[in-house]
PDB file of C-alpha atoms in Angstrom:
ATOM      1  CA  ALA Z   1     -15.583   6.280   9.234  1.00 77.00           C
ATOM      2  CA  GLN Z   2     -13.172   6.593   6.344  1.00 86.00           C
ATOM      3  CA  LYS Z   3     -13.366   3.725   3.887  1.00 92.00           C
ATOM      4  CA  ILE Z   4     -12.326   2.624   0.409  1.00 95.00           C
ATOM      5  CA  THR Z   5     -14.629   0.326  -1.592  1.00 96.00           C
ATOM      6  CA  GLN Z   6     -13.568  -1.622  -4.660  1.00 97.00           C
ATOM      7  CA  THR Z   7     -16.616  -3.512  -5.831  1.00 95.00           C
ATOM      8  CA  GLN Z   8     -14.987  -5.654  -8.548  1.00 95.00           C
ATOM      9  CA  PRO Z   9     -13.126  -8.631  -7.102  1.00 93.00           C
ATOM     10  CA  GLY Z  10     -12.020  -9.693 -10.513  1.00 94.00           C
ATOM     11  CA  MET Z  11     -12.095  -8.624 -14.182  1.00 95.00           C
ATOM     12  CA  PHE Z  12     -11.253 -10.236 -17.494  1.00 96.00           C
ATOM     13  CA  VAL Z  13     -10.395  -7.917 -20.357  1.00 96.00           C
ATOM     14  CA  GLN Z  14      -9.259  -8.563 -23.890  1.00 97.00           C
ATOM     15  CA  GLU Z  15      -5.828  -7.284 -24.779  1.00 97.00           C
ATOM     16  CA  LYS Z  16      -5.741  -3.809 -26.330  1.00 96.00           C
ATOM     17  CA  GLU Z  17      -9.135  -2.838 -24.856  1.00 97.00           C
ATOM     18  CA  ALA Z  18      -9.568  -0.108 -22.336  1.00 97.00           C
ATOM     19  CA  VAL Z  19     -10.510  -1.075 -18.812  1.00 97.00           C
ATOM     20  CA  THR Z  20     -12.014   0.823 -15.864  1.00 98.00           C
ATOM     21  CA  LEU Z  21     -11.449  -0.224 -12.303  1.00 98.00           C
ATOM     22  CA  ASP Z  22     -13.915   1.179  -9.825  1.00 98.00           C
ATOM     23  CA  CYS Z  23     -13.146   2.849  -6.538  1.00 98.00           C
ATOM     24  CA  THR Z  24     -15.415   4.710  -4.183  1.00 98.00           C
ATOM     25  CA  TYR Z  25     -14.366   6.453  -1.005  1.00 97.00           C
ATOM     26  CA  ASP Z  26     -15.991   7.839   2.155  1.00 95.00           C
ATOM     27  CA  THR Z  27     -14.406  10.654   4.093  1.00 92.00           C
ATOM     28  CA  SER Z  28     -15.473  13.850   5.859  1.00 90.00           C
ATOM     29  CA  ASP Z  29     -12.081  15.483   5.269  1.00 87.00           C
ATOM     30  CA  GLN Z  30     -11.891  18.372   2.832  1.00 87.00           C
ATOM     31  CA  SER Z  31      -8.250  17.644   1.990  1.00 84.00           C
ATOM     32  CA  TYR Z  32      -7.369  14.104   0.999  1.00 89.00           C
ATOM     33  CA  GLY Z  33      -5.491  12.227  -1.703  1.00 91.00           C
ATOM     34  CA  LEU Z  34      -6.285   9.172  -3.765  1.00 94.00           C
ATOM     35  CA  PHE Z  35      -3.767   6.655  -4.948  1.00 94.00           C
ATOM     36  CA  TRP Z  36      -3.737   3.671  -7.283  1.00 97.00           C
ATOM     37  CA  TYR Z  37      -1.172   0.907  -6.885  1.00 96.00           C
ATOM     38  CA  LYS Z  38      -0.471  -2.176  -8.919  1.00 97.00           C
ATOM     39  CA  GLN Z  39       0.625  -5.471  -7.267  1.00 96.00           C
ATOM     40  CA  PRO Z  40       1.996  -8.113  -9.732  1.00 95.00           C
ATOM     41  CA  SER Z  41       2.222 -11.760  -8.689  1.00 92.00           C
ATOM     42  CA  SER Z  42       5.746 -11.118  -7.387  1.00 90.00           C
ATOM     43  CA  GLY Z  43       4.189  -9.036  -4.550  1.00 91.00           C
ATOM     44  CA  GLU Z  44       5.750  -5.632  -4.651  1.00 91.00           C
ATOM     45  CA  MET Z  45       3.443  -2.607  -4.691  1.00 94.00           C
ATOM     46  CA  ILE Z  46       3.966  -0.274  -7.625  1.00 94.00           C
ATOM     47  CA  PHE Z  47       2.655   3.299  -7.485  1.00 93.00           C
ATOM     48  CA  LEU Z  48       0.609   4.259 -10.551  1.00 95.00           C
ATOM     49  CA  ILE Z  49      -1.243   7.565 -10.141  1.00 95.00           C
ATOM     50  CA  TYR Z  50      -2.253  10.170  -7.643  1.00 93.00           C
ATOM     51  CA  GLN Z  51      -5.259  12.598  -7.384  1.00 93.00           C
ATOM     52  CA  GLY Z  52      -5.447  15.332  -4.814  1.00 90.00           C
ATOM     53  CA  SER Z  53      -8.852  16.382  -3.603  1.00 89.00           C
ATOM     54  CA  TYR Z  54      -8.299  19.953  -4.802  1.00 89.00           C
ATOM     55  CA  ASP Z  55      -6.939  19.009  -8.181  1.00 87.00           C
ATOM     56  CA  GLU Z  56      -9.378  20.292 -10.765  1.00 86.00           C
ATOM     57  CA  GLN Z  57      -8.189  18.153 -13.603  1.00 92.00           C
ATOM     58  CA  ASN Z  58      -8.093  14.376 -13.714  1.00 94.00           C
ATOM     59  CA  ALA Z  59      -4.626  12.909 -13.191  1.00 93.00           C
ATOM     60  CA  THR Z  60      -2.954  11.092 -16.124  1.00 94.00           C
ATOM     61  CA  GLU Z  61       0.252   9.084 -16.263  1.00 94.00           C
ATOM     62  CA  GLY Z  62       0.899   7.480 -19.555  1.00 96.00           C
ATOM     63  CA  ARG Z  63      -1.736   4.797 -20.196  1.00 97.00           C
ATOM     64  CA  TYR Z  64      -3.235   5.455 -16.815  1.00 97.00           C
ATOM     65  CA  SER Z  65      -5.850   8.090 -16.012  1.00 97.00           C
ATOM     66  CA  LEU Z  66      -8.000   8.726 -13.010  1.00 97.00           C
ATOM     67  CA  ASN Z  67     -11.624   9.553 -13.487  1.00 96.00           C
ATOM     68  CA  PHE Z  68     -12.222  11.679 -10.408  1.00 96.00           C
ATOM     69  CA  GLN Z  69     -15.840  12.555  -9.624  1.00 96.00           C
ATOM     70  CA  LYS Z  70     -15.728  14.382  -6.339  1.00 94.00           C
ATOM     71  CA  ALA Z  71     -19.474  14.776  -5.809  1.00 94.00           C
ATOM     72  CA  ARG Z  72     -19.965  11.031  -6.247  1.00 95.00           C
ATOM     73  CA  LYS Z  73     -16.833  10.209  -4.263  1.00 96.00           C
ATOM     74  CA  SER Z  74     -15.359   8.023  -6.914  1.00 97.00           C
ATOM     75  CA  ALA Z  75     -11.919   7.733  -8.269  1.00 97.00           C
ATOM     76  CA  ASN Z  76     -11.875   5.105 -11.011  1.00 98.00           C
ATOM     77  CA  LEU Z  77      -8.728   4.032 -12.687  1.00 98.00           C
ATOM     78  CA  VAL Z  78      -8.776   3.811 -16.479  1.00 98.00           C
ATOM     79  CA  ILE Z  79      -6.107   1.832 -18.342  1.00 97.00           C
ATOM     80  CA  SER Z  80      -6.060   2.469 -22.064  1.00 95.00           C
ATOM     81  CA  ALA Z  81      -4.942  -0.104 -24.595  1.00 95.00           C
ATOM     82  CA  SER Z  82      -4.430  -2.834 -22.024  1.00 96.00           C
ATOM     83  CA  GLN Z  83      -1.440  -5.166 -22.279  1.00 97.00           C
ATOM     84  CA  LEU Z  84      -0.672  -8.662 -21.006  1.00 97.00           C
ATOM     85  CA  GLY Z  85       1.712  -7.153 -18.475  1.00 96.00           C
ATOM     86  CA  ASP Z  86      -1.171  -5.250 -16.927  1.00 97.00           C
ATOM     87  CA  SER Z  87      -2.463  -8.481 -15.394  1.00 97.00           C
ATOM     88  CA  ALA Z  88      -2.127  -7.889 -11.620  1.00 97.00           C
ATOM     89  CA  MET Z  89      -4.024  -6.897  -8.512  1.00 97.00           C
ATOM     90  CA  TYR Z  90      -4.960  -3.211  -8.388  1.00 98.00           C
ATOM     91  CA  PHE Z  91      -5.492  -1.316  -5.146  1.00 97.00           C
ATOM     92  CA  CYS Z  92      -7.102   2.045  -4.526  1.00 97.00           C
ATOM     93  CA  ALA Z  93      -5.960   3.927  -1.445  1.00 95.00           C
ATOM     94  CA  MET Z  94      -6.879   7.146   0.307  1.00 93.00           C
ATOM     95  CA  ARG Z  95      -4.569   9.396   2.309  1.00 88.00           C
ATOM     96  CA  ASP Z  96      -6.400  10.387   5.492  1.00 80.00           C
ATOM     97  CA  SER Z  97      -5.954  13.505   7.717  1.00 74.00           C
ATOM     98  CA  ASN Z  98      -3.204  11.759   9.585  1.00 74.00           C
ATOM     99  CA  TYR Z  99      -1.352  11.088   6.260  1.00 74.00           C
ATOM    100  CA  GLN Z 100      -1.872   7.413   6.610  1.00 81.00           C
ATOM    101  CA  LEU Z 101      -3.197   5.313   3.714  1.00 88.00           C
ATOM    102  CA  ILE Z 102      -6.500   3.479   3.914  1.00 91.00           C
ATOM    103  CA  TRP Z 103      -6.631   0.632   1.390  1.00 93.00           C
ATOM    104  CA  GLY Z 104      -9.371  -1.067  -0.610  1.00 95.00           C
ATOM    105  CA  ALA Z 105      -9.535  -4.837  -0.955  1.00 94.00           C
ATOM    106  CA  GLY Z 106      -8.251  -4.749  -4.500  1.00 96.00           C
ATOM    107  CA  THR Z 107      -9.395  -5.877  -7.948  1.00 97.00           C
ATOM    108  CA  LYS Z 108      -7.664  -8.802  -9.781  1.00 96.00           C
ATOM    109  CA  LEU Z 109      -7.318  -7.890 -13.457  1.00 97.00           C
ATOM    110  CA  ILE Z 110      -6.569 -10.517 -16.042  1.00 97.00           C
ATOM    111  CA  ILE Z 111      -5.775  -9.494 -19.552  1.00 97.00           C
ATOM    112  CA  LYS Z 112      -6.696 -12.140 -22.220  1.00 96.00           C
ATOM    113  CA  PRO Z 113      -4.521 -12.457 -25.375  1.00 94.00           C
TER     114      PRO Z 113
ATOM    115  CA  ASP L   1      19.983   2.795  -6.920  1.00 65.00           C
ATOM    116  CA  GLY L   2      17.689   4.053  -4.199  1.00 72.00           C
ATOM    117  CA  GLY L   3      15.049   1.781  -2.814  1.00 93.00           C
ATOM    118  CA  ILE L   4      13.788  -0.402  -0.045  1.00 95.00           C
ATOM    119  CA  THR L   5      15.061  -3.847   0.770  1.00 96.00           C
ATOM    120  CA  GLN L   6      13.349  -6.417   2.889  1.00 97.00           C
ATOM    121  CA  SER L   7      14.841  -9.669   4.085  1.00 94.00           C
ATOM    122  CA  PRO L   8      14.363 -12.558   4.115  1.00 95.00           C
ATOM    123  CA  LYS L   9      12.043 -13.085   1.150  1.00 94.00           C
ATOM    124  CA  TYR L  10      10.594 -16.222   2.735  1.00 95.00           C
ATOM    125  CA  LEU L  11      10.542 -16.985   6.475  1.00 94.00           C
ATOM    126  CA  PHE L  12       9.328 -20.007   8.313  1.00 92.00           C
ATOM    127  CA  ARG L  13       8.484 -19.876  12.028  1.00 88.00           C
ATOM    128  CA  LYS L  14       7.720 -22.535  14.525  1.00 88.00           C
ATOM    129  CA  GLU L  15       4.961 -22.016  17.128  1.00 85.00           C
ATOM    130  CA  GLY L  16       6.186 -19.966  20.069  1.00 86.00           C
ATOM    131  CA  GLN L  17       9.120 -18.371  18.263  1.00 90.00           C
ATOM    132  CA  ASN L  18       9.820 -14.668  17.810  1.00 93.00           C
ATOM    133  CA  VAL L  19      11.087 -13.671  14.376  1.00 94.00           C
ATOM    134  CA  THR L  20      12.386 -10.370  13.034  1.00 96.00           C
ATOM    135  CA  LEU L  21      11.834  -9.028   9.561  1.00 97.00           C
ATOM    136  CA  SER L  22      14.317  -6.602   8.191  1.00 97.00           C
ATOM    137  CA  CYS L  23      13.504  -3.384   6.307  1.00 98.00           C
ATOM    138  CA  GLU L  24      16.161  -0.926   5.079  1.00 97.00           C
ATOM    139  CA  GLN L  25      15.719   2.147   2.873  1.00 97.00           C
ATOM    140  CA  ASN L  26      18.268   4.486   1.224  1.00 96.00           C
ATOM    141  CA  LEU L  27      15.758   7.025   0.075  1.00 93.00           C
ATOM    142  CA  ASN L  28      16.384   9.395   2.926  1.00 92.00           C
ATOM    143  CA  HIS L  29      12.705   9.161   3.833  1.00 92.00           C
ATOM    144  CA  ASP L  30      11.593  10.168   7.332  1.00 91.00           C
ATOM    145  CA  ALA L  31       8.479   7.979   7.517  1.00 91.00           C
ATOM    146  CA  MET L  32       8.419   4.200   7.400  1.00 94.00           C
ATOM    147  CA  TYR L  33       5.559   1.709   7.668  1.00 95.00           C
ATOM    148  CA  TRP L  34       4.806  -1.985   8.156  1.00 97.00           C
ATOM    149  CA  TYR L  35       1.749  -3.558   6.531  1.00 96.00           C
ATOM    150  CA  ARG L  36       0.274  -6.996   6.642  1.00 97.00           C
ATOM    151  CA  GLN L  37      -1.516  -8.507   3.638  1.00 95.00           C
ATOM    152  CA  ASP L  38      -3.643 -11.653   3.852  1.00 93.00           C
ATOM    153  CA  PRO L  39      -4.720 -13.558   0.655  1.00 87.00           C
ATOM    154  CA  GLY L  40      -7.286 -11.701  -1.304  1.00 81.00           C
ATOM    155  CA  GLN L  41      -7.268  -8.682   0.950  1.00 85.00           C
ATOM    156  CA  GLY L  42      -5.877  -5.191   1.056  1.00 88.00           C
ATOM    157  CA  LEU L  43      -3.091  -3.869   3.277  1.00 93.00           C
ATOM    158  CA  ARG L  44      -3.520  -3.332   6.974  1.00 94.00           C
ATOM    159  CA  LEU L  45      -1.219  -1.031   8.926  1.00 94.00           C
ATOM    160  CA  ILE L  46       0.780  -2.636  11.754  1.00 96.00           C
ATOM    161  CA  TYR L  47       3.112   0.134  12.851  1.00 96.00           C
ATOM    162  CA  TYR L  48       4.518   3.358  11.461  1.00 93.00           C
ATOM    163  CA  SER L  49       7.290   5.700  12.328  1.00 93.00           C
ATOM    164  CA  GLN L  50       7.555   9.384  11.350  1.00 89.00           C
ATOM    165  CA  ILE L  51      10.972  10.050  12.873  1.00 90.00           C
ATOM    166  CA  VAL L  52      13.835   8.161  14.499  1.00 94.00           C
ATOM    167  CA  ASN L  53      13.147   6.872  17.989  1.00 95.00           C
ATOM    168  CA  ASP L  54       9.418   7.337  17.609  1.00 94.00           C
ATOM    169  CA  PHE L  55       6.756   5.008  16.316  1.00 95.00           C
ATOM    170  CA  GLN L  56       2.956   4.583  16.522  1.00 93.00           C
ATOM    171  CA  LYS L  57       0.651   1.582  16.527  1.00 95.00           C
ATOM    172  CA  GLY L  58      -1.464   1.061  13.464  1.00 93.00           C
ATOM    173  CA  ASP L  59      -4.728  -0.882  13.158  1.00 90.00           C
ATOM    174  CA  ILE L  60      -3.374  -4.348  13.994  1.00 95.00           C
ATOM    175  CA  ALA L  61      -0.318  -3.796  16.250  1.00 96.00           C
ATOM    176  CA  GLU L  62      -1.101  -6.625  18.768  1.00 95.00           C
ATOM    177  CA  GLY L  63       1.552  -9.284  18.701  1.00 95.00           C
ATOM    178  CA  TYR L  64       4.098  -7.105  16.889  1.00 97.00           C
ATOM    179  CA  SER L  65       6.933  -4.829  17.898  1.00 97.00           C
ATOM    180  CA  VAL L  66       9.214  -2.377  16.110  1.00 98.00           C
ATOM    181  CA  SER L  67      12.204  -0.178  16.680  1.00 97.00           C
ATOM    182  CA  ARG L  68      13.538   2.866  14.809  1.00 97.00           C
ATOM    183  CA  GLU L  69      17.042   3.457  16.013  1.00 97.00           C
ATOM    184  CA  LYS L  70      18.265   4.638  12.620  1.00 96.00           C
ATOM    185  CA  LYS L  71      16.562   6.553   9.873  1.00 96.00           C
ATOM    186  CA  GLU L  72      17.299   3.848   7.349  1.00 97.00           C
ATOM    187  CA  SER L  73      16.085   0.855   9.311  1.00 98.00           C
ATOM    188  CA  PHE L  74      12.658  -0.201  10.681  1.00 98.00           C
ATOM    189  CA  PRO L  75      12.701  -3.901  11.747  1.00 98.00           C
ATOM    190  CA  LEU L  76       9.488  -5.677  12.645  1.00 98.00           C
ATOM    191  CA  THR L  77       9.406  -8.463  15.280  1.00 97.00           C
ATOM    192  CA  VAL L  78       6.534 -10.868  15.116  1.00 95.00           C
ATOM    193  CA  THR L  79       6.200 -12.218  18.654  1.00 93.00           C
ATOM    194  CA  SER L  80       4.668 -15.451  19.901  1.00 88.00           C
ATOM    195  CA  ALA L  81       1.717 -13.399  21.033  1.00 87.00           C
ATOM    196  CA  GLN L  82       0.609 -12.968  17.402  1.00 88.00           C
ATOM    197  CA  LYS L  83      -1.793 -15.945  17.052  1.00 86.00           C
ATOM    198  CA  ASN L  84      -2.093 -15.962  13.316  1.00 90.00           C
ATOM    199  CA  PRO L  85       1.169 -14.543  11.829  1.00 92.00           C
ATOM    200  CA  THR L  86       1.140 -16.378   8.459  1.00 94.00           C
ATOM    201  CA  ALA L  87       0.870 -13.582   5.913  1.00 96.00           C
ATOM    202  CA  PHE L  88       2.724 -11.382   3.444  1.00 96.00           C
ATOM    203  CA  TYR L  89       4.495  -8.416   5.088  1.00 97.00           C
ATOM    204  CA  LEU L  90       5.262  -5.233   3.226  1.00 97.00           C
ATOM    205  CA  CYS L  91       7.481  -2.390   4.400  1.00 97.00           C
ATOM    206  CA  ALA L  92       7.132   1.062   2.925  1.00 95.00           C
ATOM    207  CA  SER L  93       8.604   4.556   3.281  1.00 93.00           C
ATOM    208  CA  SER L  94       7.630   8.105   2.405  1.00 90.00           C
ATOM    209  CA  ARG L  95       9.031  11.572   2.722  1.00 86.00           C
ATOM    210  CA  GLY L  96       6.816  12.037   5.794  1.00 71.00           C
ATOM    211  CA  LEU L  97       5.061  15.086   7.125  1.00 59.00           C
ATOM    212  CA  ALA L  98       8.016  17.383   7.431  1.00 49.00           C
ATOM    213  CA  GLY L  99       7.843  20.083   4.762  1.00 45.00           C
ATOM    214  CA  GLY L 100       4.104  19.429   4.251  1.00 48.00           C
ATOM    215  CA  TYR L 101       4.335  17.116   1.313  1.00 50.00           C
ATOM    216  CA  SER L 102       0.779  16.621   0.277  1.00 54.00           C
ATOM    217  CA  TYR L 103       1.574  13.937  -2.249  1.00 62.00           C
ATOM    218  CA  ASN L 104       3.400  11.635   0.191  1.00 71.00           C
ATOM    219  CA  GLU L 105       3.618   8.676  -2.100  1.00 83.00           C
ATOM    220  CA  GLN L 106       4.654   5.503  -0.336  1.00 89.00           C
ATOM    221  CA  PHE L 107       7.420   3.374  -1.809  1.00 91.00           C
ATOM    222  CA  PHE L 108       7.311  -0.366  -1.070  1.00 94.00           C
ATOM    223  CA  GLY L 109       9.866  -3.029  -0.555  1.00 95.00           C
ATOM    224  CA  PRO L 110       9.504  -6.530  -2.238  1.00 95.00           C
ATOM    225  CA  GLY L 111       7.892  -8.109   0.851  1.00 96.00           C
ATOM    226  CA  THR L 112       8.499 -11.027   3.181  1.00 97.00           C
ATOM    227  CA  ARG L 113       6.218 -14.032   3.186  1.00 96.00           C
ATOM    228  CA  LEU L 114       5.999 -15.511   6.659  1.00 95.00           C
ATOM    229  CA  THR L 115       4.690 -19.023   7.278  1.00 94.00           C
ATOM    230  CA  VAL L 116       4.085 -20.614  10.658  1.00 89.00           C
ATOM    231  CA  LEU L 117       4.834 -24.317  10.671  1.00 85.00           C
TER     232      LEU L 117
END
């Protein structure tokens, strides 16, 4: 069965430090996509970054990068130089063969000043 | 500005009532989705629609109904058959499968928080 696992329920990080949020996935599909979304306390889901299963290079978007290790089935999100505004829930999701998203349970990130 | 709107932001329902949550998008997206989020959990798919006048059940469709009469609109009705409807409901849209978009990022509305009294 296809599944996304986020093993860190919560994390505290000092402002300006880098932080890595873990995500592992399980799928038998050859073609799939991995997404990271941010959910602030206001509730809306904000798209951060995408990695396709055939992409050879790790995706980057500004301060966000995705550490994609296909053999280990992991797609960790790295946030460089964290800011207070990065405090939020972060969700990893996988696009399955039906083009639907399967979601992890999320990681609550709190940035300390 | 293109985007997705959901209304109301907060909704209170009495036991035995049906309520309808609105979702409208002006992104010209073919596909639309409804998710439910419970505290401390990820999103679970209720229904989705890839084209007007067609929709499919997601993982937790029981007690919910939808319609897709217009491309822009995808209302969700929470019926009295849904035994535990208190949750945060998110609507999303994407370009859909037409054209083979492999990226298919989903854009989300601001959500509706439903509470049963």
